XYZ file of N, CA and C in Angstrom:
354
model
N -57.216 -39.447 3.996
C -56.818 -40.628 4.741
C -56.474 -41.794 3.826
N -56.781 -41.358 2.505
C -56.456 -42.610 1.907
C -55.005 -42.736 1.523
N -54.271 -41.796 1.753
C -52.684 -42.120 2.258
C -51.776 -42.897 3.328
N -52.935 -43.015 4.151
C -52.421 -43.735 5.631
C -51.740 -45.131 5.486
N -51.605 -45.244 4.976
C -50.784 -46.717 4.347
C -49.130 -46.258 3.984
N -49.358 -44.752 3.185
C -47.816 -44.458 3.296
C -47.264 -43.991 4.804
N -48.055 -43.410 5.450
C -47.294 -42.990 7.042
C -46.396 -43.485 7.204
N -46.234 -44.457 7.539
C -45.081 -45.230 8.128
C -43.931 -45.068 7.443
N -43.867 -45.181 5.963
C -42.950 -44.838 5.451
C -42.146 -43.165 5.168
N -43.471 -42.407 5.347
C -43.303 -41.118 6.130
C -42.999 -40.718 7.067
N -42.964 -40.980 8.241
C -42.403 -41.331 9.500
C -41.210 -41.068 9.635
N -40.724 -43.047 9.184
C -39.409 -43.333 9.467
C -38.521 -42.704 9.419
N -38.100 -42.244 10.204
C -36.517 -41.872 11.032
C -36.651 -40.582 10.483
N -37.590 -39.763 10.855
C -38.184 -38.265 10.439
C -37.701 -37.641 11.588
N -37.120 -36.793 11.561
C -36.588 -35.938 12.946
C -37.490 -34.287 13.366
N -38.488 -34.348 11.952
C -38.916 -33.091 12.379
C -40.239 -32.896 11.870
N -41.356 -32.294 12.344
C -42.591 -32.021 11.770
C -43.251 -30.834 11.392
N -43.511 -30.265 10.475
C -44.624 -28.678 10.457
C -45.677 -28.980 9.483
N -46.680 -29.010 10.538
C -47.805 -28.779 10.115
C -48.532 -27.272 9.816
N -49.013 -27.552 8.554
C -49.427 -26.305 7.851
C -50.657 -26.140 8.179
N -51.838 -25.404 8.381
C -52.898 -25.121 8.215
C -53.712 -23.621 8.092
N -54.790 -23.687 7.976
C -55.662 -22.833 7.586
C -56.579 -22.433 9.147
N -56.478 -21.520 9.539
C -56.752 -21.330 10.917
C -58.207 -21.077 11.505
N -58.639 -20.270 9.554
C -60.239 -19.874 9.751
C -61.045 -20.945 9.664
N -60.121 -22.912 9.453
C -61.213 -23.330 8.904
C -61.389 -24.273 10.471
N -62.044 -24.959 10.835
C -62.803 -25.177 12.124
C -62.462 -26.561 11.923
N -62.485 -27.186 10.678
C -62.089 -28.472 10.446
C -60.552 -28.507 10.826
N -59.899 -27.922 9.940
C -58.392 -27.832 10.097
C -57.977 -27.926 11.595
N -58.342 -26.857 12.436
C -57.926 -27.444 14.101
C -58.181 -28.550 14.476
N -59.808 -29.564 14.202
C -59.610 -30.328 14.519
C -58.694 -31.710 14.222
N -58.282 -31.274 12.690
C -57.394 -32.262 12.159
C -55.895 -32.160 12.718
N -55.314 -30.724 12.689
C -54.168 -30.867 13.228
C -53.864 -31.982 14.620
N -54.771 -31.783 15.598
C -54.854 -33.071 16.673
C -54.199 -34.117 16.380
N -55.029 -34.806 14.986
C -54.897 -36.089 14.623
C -53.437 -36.147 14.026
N -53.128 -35.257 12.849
C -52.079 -35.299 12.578
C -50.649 -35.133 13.878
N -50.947 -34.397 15.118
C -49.544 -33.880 15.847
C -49.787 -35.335 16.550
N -50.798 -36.023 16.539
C -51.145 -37.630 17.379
C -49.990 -38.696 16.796
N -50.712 -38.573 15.248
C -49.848 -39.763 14.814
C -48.318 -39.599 14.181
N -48.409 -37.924 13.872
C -47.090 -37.516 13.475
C -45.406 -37.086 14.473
N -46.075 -36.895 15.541
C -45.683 -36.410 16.650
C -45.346 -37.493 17.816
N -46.519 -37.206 18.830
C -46.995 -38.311 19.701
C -45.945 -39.662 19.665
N -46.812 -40.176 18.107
C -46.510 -41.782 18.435
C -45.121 -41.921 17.846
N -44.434 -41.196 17.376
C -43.135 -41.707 16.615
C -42.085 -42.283 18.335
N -41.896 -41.563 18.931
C -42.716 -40.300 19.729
C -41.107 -38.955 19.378
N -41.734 -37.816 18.460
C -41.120 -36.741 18.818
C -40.967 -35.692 20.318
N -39.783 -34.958 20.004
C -40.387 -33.680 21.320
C -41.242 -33.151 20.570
N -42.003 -32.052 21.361
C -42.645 -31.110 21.144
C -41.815 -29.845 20.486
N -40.524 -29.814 20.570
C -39.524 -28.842 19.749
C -39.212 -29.371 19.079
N -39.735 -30.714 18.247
C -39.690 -31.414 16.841
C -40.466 -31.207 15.687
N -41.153 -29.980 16.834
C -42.732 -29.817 15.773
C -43.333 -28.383 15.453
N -43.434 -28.047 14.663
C -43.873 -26.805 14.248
C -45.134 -26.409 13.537
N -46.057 -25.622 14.326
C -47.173 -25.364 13.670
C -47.265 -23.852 13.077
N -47.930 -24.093 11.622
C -47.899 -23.054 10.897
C -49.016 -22.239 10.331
N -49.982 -21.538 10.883
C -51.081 -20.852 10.898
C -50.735 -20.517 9.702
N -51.156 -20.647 8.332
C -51.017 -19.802 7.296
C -52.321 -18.874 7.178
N -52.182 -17.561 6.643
C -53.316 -16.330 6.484
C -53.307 -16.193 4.898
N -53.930 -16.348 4.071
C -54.731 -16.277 2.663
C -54.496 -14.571 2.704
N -54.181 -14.420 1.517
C -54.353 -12.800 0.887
C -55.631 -11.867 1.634
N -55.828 -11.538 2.403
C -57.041 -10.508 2.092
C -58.248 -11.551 3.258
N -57.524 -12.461 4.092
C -58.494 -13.342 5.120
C -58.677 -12.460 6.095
N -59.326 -12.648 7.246
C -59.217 -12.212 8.240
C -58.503 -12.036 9.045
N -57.752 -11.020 9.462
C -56.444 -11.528 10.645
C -56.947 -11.296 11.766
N -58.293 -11.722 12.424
C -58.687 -11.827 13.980
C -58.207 -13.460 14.000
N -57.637 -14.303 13.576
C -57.335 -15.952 13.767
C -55.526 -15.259 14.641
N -55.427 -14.012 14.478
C -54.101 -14.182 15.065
C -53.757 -14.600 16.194
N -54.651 -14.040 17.531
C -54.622 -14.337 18.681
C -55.200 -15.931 19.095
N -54.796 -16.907 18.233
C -55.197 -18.207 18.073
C -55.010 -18.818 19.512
N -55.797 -19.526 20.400
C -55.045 -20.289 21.503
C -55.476 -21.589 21.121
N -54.549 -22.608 20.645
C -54.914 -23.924 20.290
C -54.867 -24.831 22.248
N -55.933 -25.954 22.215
C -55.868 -26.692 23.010
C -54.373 -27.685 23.582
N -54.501 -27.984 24.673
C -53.523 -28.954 25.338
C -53.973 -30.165 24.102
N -52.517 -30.903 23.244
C -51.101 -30.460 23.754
C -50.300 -29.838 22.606
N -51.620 -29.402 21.555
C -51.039 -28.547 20.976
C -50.213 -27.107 21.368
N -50.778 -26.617 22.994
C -50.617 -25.401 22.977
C -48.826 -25.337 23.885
N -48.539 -26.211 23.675
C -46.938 -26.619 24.127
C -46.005 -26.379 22.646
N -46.457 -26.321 22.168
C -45.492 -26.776 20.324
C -45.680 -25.215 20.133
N -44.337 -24.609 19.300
C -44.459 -23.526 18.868
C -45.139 -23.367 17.291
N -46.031 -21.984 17.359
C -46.615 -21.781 16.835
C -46.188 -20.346 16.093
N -46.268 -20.156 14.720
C -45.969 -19.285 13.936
C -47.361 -19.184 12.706
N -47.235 -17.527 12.578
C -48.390 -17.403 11.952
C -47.378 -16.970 10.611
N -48.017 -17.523 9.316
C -47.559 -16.796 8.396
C -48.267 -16.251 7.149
N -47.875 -15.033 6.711
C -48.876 -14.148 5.781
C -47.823 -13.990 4.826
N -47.269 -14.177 3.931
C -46.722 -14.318 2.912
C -47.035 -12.548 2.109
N -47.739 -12.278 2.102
C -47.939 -10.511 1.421
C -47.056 -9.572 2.203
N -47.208 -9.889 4.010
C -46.886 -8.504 5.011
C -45.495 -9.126 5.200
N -45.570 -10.534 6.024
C -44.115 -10.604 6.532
C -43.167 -11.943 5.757
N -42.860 -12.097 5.115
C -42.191 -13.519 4.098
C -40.937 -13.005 5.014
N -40.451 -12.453 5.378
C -38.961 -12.553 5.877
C -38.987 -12.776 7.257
N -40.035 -12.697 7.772
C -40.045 -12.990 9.602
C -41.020 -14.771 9.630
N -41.133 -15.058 8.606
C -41.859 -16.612 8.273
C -40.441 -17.570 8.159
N -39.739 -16.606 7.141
C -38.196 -17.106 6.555
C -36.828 -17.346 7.717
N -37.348 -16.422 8.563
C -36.101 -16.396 10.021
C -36.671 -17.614 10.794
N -37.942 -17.431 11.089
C -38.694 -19.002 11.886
C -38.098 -19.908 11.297
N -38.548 -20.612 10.262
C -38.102 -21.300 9.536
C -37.094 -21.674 9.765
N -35.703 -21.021 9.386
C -34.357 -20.928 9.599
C -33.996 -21.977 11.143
N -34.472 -20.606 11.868
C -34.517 -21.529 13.599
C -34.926 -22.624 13.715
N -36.235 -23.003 13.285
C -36.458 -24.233 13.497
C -35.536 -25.102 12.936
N -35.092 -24.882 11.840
C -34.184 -26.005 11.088
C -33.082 -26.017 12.003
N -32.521 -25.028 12.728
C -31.576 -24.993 13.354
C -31.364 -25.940 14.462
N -32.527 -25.699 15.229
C -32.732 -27.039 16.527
C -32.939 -27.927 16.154
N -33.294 -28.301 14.889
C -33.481 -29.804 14.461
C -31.937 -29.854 14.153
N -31.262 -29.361 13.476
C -29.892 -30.107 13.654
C -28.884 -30.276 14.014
N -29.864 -29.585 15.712
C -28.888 -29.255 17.164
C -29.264 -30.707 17.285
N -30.417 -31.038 17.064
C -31.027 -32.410 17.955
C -30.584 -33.853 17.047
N -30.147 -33.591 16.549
C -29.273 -34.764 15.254
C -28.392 -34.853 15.756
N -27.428 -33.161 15.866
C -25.784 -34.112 15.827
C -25.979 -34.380 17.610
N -26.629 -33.702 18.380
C -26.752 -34.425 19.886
C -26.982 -35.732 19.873
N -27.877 -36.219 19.252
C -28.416 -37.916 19.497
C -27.178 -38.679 18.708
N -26.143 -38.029 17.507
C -25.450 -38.727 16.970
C -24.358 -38.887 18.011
N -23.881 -37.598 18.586
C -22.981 -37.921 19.434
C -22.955 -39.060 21.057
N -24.272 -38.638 21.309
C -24.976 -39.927 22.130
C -24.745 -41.453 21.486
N -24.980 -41.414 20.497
C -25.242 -42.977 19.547
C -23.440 -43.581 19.809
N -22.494 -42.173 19.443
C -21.262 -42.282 19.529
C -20.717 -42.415 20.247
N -21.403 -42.210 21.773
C -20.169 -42.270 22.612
C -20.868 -43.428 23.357
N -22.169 -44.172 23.051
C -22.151 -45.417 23.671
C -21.800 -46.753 23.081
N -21.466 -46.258 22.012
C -20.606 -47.144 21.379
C -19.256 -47.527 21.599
N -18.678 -46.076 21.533
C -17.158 -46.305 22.163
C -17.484 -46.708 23.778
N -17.837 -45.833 24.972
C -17.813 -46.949 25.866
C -18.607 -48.158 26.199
C-alpha cells in the first residue's frame, strides 16, 4: 500500500485491468476485492475491462481450479493459468482480451467523434 499515492497516476485513462494472483493463498482473494474496488469499480470500468488471472506455481495444487470467487468478482472473466501444461491456451485468452479492449477504444473513439461532428 505504500504505492497508493501512485494509483491515480496508474489509473488515468487506463482502459483495461488483469489482475494476477495466487489462488492457494487466502490473502490474495481477499485482496483482489480491494484491488477490482479501486481499480475497476471506481475509475468506473466494465466488468469486460477486467481480467482475472488465477496463476498455478509448478507442482501446486490444481484443486484451486474449480475456484468460485464472490459477487462482484464472479461477473469478470476468469482464466486460470499454468504456464508448464497450457502457455498457449493462457496466450489465446490473452490475445481476446486485448481484442475487446480495442473493440472498446475505437467504439468510445467513434462516439467521442461523432458528437463532435453533430
Amino acid at each position: 500500500s505504500r504505492f497508493e499515492t501512485c494509483w491515480p497516476a496508474l489509473m488515468k485513462d487506463s482502459h483495461g485491468v488483469i489482475i494476477i494472483f495466487n489462488p492457494e493463498l487466502p490473502s490474495h482473494l481477499k485482496e483482489i476485492e480491494m484491488w477490482f474496488s479501486c481499480f475497476v469499480q471506481q475509475q468506473p470500468l466494465l466488468d469486460s475491462q477486467c481480467l482475472l488471472v488465477a496463476h498455478h506455481k509448478p507442482g501446486s495444487a490444481g484443486d484451486t481450479e474449480n475456484l468460485s470467487l464472490a459477487y462482484p468478482l464472479n461477473k469478470v472473466k476468469l482464466i486460470h493459468s499454468n504456464l508448464e501444461e497450457d502457455p498457449e491456451d493462457v496466450r489465446m485468452e490473452f490475445m481476446k482480451y486485448f481484442r475487446s479492449i480495442v473493440t472498446i477504444i475505437n467504439e468510445t473513439r467513434e462516439r467521442e467523434e461523432m458528437s463532435i461532428i453533430s
